[in-house]
PDB file of C-alpha atoms in Angstrom:
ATOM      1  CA  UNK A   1     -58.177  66.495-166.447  1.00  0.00           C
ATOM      2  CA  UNK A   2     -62.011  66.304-166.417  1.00  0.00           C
ATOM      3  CA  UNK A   3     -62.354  64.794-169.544  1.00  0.00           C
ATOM      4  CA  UNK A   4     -59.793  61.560-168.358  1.00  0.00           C
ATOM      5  CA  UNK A   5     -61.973  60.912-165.988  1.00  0.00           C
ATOM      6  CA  UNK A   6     -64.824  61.032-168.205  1.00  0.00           C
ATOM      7  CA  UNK A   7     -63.119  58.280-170.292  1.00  0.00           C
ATOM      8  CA  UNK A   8     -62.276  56.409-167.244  1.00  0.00           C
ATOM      9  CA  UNK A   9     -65.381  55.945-165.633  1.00  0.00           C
ATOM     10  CA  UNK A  10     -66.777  54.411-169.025  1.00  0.00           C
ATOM     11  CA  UNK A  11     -64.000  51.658-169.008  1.00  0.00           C
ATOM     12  CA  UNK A  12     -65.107  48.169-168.867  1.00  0.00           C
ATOM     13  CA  UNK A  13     -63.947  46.386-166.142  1.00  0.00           C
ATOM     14  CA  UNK A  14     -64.499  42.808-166.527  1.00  0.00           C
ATOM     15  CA  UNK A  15     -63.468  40.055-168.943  1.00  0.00           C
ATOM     16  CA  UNK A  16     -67.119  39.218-169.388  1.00  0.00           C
ATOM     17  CA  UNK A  17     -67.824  43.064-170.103  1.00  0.00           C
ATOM     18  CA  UNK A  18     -65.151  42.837-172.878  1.00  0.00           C
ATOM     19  CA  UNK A  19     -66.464  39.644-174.256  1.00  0.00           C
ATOM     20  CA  UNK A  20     -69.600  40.640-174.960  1.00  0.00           C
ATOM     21  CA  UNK A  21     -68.649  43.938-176.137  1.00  0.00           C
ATOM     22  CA  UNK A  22     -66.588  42.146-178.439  1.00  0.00           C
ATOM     23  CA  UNK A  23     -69.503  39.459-179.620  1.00  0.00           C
ATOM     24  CA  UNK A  24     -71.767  42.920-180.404  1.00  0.00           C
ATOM     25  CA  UNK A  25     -69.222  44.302-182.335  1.00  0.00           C
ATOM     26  CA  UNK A  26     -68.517  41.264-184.143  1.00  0.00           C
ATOM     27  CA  UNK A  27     -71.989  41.007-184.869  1.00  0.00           C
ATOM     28  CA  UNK A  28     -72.314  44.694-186.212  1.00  0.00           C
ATOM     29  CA  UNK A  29     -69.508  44.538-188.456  1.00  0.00           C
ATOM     30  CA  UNK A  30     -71.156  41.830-190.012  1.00  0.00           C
ATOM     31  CA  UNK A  31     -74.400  43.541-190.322  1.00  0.00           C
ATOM     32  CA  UNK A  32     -72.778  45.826-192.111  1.00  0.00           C
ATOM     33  CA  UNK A  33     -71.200  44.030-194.363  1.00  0.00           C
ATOM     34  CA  UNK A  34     -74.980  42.280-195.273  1.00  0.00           C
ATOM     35  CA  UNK A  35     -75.941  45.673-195.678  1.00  0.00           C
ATOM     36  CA  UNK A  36     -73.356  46.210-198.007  1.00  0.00           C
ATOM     37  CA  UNK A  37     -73.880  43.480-200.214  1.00  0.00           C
ATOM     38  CA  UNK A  38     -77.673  43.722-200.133  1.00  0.00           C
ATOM     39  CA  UNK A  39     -77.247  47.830-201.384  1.00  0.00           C
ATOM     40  CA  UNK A  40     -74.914  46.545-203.945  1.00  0.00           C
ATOM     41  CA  UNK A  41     -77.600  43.977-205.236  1.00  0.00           C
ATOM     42  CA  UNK A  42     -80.276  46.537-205.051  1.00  0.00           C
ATOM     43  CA  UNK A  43     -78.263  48.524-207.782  1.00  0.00           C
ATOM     44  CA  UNK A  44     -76.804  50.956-205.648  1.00  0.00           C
ATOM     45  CA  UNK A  45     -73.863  50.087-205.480  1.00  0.00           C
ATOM     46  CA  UNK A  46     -72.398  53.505-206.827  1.00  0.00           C
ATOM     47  CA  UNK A  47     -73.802  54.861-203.421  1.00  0.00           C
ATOM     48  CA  UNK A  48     -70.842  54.426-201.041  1.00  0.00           C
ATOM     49  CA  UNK A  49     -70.338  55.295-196.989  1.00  0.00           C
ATOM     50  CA  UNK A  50     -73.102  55.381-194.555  1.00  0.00           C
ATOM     51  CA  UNK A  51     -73.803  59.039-194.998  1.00  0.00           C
ATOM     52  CA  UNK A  52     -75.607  58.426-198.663  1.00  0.00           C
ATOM     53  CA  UNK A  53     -77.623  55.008-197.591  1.00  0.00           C
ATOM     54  CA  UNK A  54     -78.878  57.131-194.400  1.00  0.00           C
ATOM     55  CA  UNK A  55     -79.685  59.901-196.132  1.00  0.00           C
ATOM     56  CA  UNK A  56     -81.954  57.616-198.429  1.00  0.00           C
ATOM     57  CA  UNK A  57     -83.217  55.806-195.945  1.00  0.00           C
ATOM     58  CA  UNK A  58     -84.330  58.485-194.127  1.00  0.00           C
ATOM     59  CA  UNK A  59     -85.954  60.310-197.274  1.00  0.00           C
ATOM     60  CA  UNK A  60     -87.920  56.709-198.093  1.00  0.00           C
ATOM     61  CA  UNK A  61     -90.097  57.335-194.233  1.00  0.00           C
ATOM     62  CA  UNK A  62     -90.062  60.939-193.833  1.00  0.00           C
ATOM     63  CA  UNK A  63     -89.688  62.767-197.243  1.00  0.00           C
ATOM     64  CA  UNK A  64     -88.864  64.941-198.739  1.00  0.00           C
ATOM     65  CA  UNK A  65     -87.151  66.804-195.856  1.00  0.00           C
ATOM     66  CA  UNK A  66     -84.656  70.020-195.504  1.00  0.00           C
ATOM     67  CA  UNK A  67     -81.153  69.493-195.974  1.00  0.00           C
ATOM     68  CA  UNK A  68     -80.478  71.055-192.727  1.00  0.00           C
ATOM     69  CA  UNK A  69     -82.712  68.355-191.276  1.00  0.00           C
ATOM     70  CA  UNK A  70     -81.013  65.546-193.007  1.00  0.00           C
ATOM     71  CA  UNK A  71     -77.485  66.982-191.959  1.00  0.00           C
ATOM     72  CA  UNK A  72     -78.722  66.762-188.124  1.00  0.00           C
ATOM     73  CA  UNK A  73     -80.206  63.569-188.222  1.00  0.00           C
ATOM     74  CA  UNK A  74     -77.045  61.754-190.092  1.00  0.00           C
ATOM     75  CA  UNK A  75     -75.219  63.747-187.613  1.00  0.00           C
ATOM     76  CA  UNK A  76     -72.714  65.380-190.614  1.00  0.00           C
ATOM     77  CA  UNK A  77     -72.662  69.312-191.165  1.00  0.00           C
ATOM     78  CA  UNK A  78     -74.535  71.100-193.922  1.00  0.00           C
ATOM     79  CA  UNK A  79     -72.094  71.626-196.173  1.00  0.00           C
ATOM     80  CA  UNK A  80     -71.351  67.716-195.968  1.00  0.00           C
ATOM     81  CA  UNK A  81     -74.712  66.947-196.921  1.00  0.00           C
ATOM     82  CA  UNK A  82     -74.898  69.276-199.902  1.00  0.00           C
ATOM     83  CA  UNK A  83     -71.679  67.229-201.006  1.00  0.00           C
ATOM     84  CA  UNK A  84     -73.918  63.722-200.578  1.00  0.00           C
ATOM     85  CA  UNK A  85     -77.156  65.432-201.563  1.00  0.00           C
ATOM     86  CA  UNK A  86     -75.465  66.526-205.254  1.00  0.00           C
ATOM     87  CA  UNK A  87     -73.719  62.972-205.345  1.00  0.00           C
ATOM     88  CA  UNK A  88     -76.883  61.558-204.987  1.00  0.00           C
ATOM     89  CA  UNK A  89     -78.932  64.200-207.687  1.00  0.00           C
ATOM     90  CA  UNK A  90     -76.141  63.042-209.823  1.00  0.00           C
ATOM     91  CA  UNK A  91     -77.362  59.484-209.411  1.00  0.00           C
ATOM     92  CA  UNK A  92     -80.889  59.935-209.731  1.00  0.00           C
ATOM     93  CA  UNK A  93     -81.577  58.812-207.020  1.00  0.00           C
ATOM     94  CA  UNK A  94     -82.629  62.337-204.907  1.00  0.00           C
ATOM     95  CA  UNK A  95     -84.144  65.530-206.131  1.00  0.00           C
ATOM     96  CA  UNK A  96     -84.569  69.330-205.011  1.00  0.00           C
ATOM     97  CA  UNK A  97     -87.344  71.226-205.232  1.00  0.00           C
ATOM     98  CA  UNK A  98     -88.578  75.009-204.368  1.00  0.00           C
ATOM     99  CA  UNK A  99     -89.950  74.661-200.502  1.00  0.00           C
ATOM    100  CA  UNK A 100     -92.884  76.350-199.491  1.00  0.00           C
ATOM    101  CA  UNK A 101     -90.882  79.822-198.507  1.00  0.00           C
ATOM    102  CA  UNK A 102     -92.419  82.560-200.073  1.00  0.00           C
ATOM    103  CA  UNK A 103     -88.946  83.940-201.231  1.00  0.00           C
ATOM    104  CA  UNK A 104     -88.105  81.209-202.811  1.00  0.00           C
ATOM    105  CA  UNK A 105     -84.850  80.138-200.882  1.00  0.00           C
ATOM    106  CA  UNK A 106     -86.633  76.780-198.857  1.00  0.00           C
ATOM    107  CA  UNK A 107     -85.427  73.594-200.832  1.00  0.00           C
ATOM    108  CA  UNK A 108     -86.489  70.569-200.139  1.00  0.00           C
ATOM    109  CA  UNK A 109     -85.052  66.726-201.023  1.00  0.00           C
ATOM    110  CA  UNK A 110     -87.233  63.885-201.741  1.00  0.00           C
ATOM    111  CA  UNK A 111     -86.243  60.745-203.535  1.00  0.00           C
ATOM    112  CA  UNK A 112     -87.067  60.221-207.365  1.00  0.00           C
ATOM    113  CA  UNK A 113     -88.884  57.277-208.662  1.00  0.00           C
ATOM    114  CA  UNK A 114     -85.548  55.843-209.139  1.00  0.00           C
ATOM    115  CA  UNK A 115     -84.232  56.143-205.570  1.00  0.00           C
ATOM    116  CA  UNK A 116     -87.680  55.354-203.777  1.00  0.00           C
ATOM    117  CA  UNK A 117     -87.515  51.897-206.189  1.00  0.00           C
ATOM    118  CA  UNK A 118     -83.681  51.276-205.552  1.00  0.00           C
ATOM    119  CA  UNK A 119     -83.851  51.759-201.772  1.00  0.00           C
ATOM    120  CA  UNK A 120     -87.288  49.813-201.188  1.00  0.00           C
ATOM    121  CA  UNK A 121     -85.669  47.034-203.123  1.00  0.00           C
ATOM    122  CA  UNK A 122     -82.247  47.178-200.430  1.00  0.00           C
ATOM    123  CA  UNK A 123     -84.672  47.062-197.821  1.00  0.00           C
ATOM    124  CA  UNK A 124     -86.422  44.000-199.430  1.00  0.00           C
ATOM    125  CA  UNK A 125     -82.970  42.480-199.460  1.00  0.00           C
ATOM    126  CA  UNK A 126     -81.857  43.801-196.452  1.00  0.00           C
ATOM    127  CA  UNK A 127     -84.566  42.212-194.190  1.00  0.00           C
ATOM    128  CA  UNK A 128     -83.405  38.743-193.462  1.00  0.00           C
ATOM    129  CA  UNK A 129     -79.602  40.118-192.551  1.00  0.00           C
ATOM    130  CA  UNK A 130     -81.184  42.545-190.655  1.00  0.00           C
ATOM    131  CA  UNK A 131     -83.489  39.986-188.504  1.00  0.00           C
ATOM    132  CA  UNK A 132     -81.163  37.081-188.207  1.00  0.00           C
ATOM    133  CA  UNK A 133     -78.650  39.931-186.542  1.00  0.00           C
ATOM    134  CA  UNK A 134     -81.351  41.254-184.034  1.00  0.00           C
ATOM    135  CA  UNK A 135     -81.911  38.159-183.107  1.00  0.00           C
ATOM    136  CA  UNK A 136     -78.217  37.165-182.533  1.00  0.00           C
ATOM    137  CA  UNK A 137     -77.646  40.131-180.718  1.00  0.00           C
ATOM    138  CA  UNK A 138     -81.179  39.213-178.419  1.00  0.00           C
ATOM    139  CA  UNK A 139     -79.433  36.069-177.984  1.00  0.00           C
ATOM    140  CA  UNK A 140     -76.154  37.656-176.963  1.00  0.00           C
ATOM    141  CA  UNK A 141     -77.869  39.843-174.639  1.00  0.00           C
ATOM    142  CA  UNK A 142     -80.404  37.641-172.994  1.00  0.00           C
ATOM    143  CA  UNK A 143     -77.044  34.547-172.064  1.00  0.00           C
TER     144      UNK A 143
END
């Protein structure tokens, strides 16, 4: 019963509330769609779902990091980022290594030279997408 009223309370409740929701969402979807396109151009476009691109992403400002770590911060379990971590090894594009454990069980991911070039090139292409839809939605917001 709790949990309906949880849902509830978070209901819009105006036609200008649902408009702009709408406008935001509109505006994401097309993001992502740039996005898209731009990884594709990069040459990865092999590397498909938001899982993979945030995992490189992530590896390109704070590598290399612990699997664990990348699991909590995509918000996916481990197991599901072992399954993205080996399709990306597979690629090229990520590699483990022995962490600093002295028994020899702390692996860590960091991006090869091939992934570090293919994702700083997305993010090349990425950029104007990504500031022409910041500023759309700054627009949206400040009407």
């Amino acid at each position: 019963m709790e949990a309906m009223a949880d849902t509830t309370d978070r209901r819009i409740h105006s036609d200008d509330q649902r408009a702009f929701s709408a406008d935001v969402l509109v505006q994401l979807a097309a993001l992502g769609g740039a996005i898209t396109a731009d990884v594709t151009e990069a040459g990865l476009g092999e590397v498909s779902g938001n899982a993979p691109i945030m995992t490189l992403l992530l590896l390109q400002s704070n590598q290399p990091m612990r699997p664990r770590e990348l699991a909590d911060r995509v918000g996916m379990t481990t197991g599901g980022m072992t399954k993205v971590i080996d399709r990306l090894v597979d690629q090229d594009l990520v590699e483990r290594e022995t962490g600093t454990l002295s028994d020899g069980r702390g692996v860590l991911v960091k991006l090869t030279p091939t992934g570090t070039e293919k994702i700083a090139l997305a993010c090349d292409i990425a950029y104007p997408a990504l500031r022409k839809a910041v500023d759309d939605l700054i627009t949206l917001v400040d009407e």
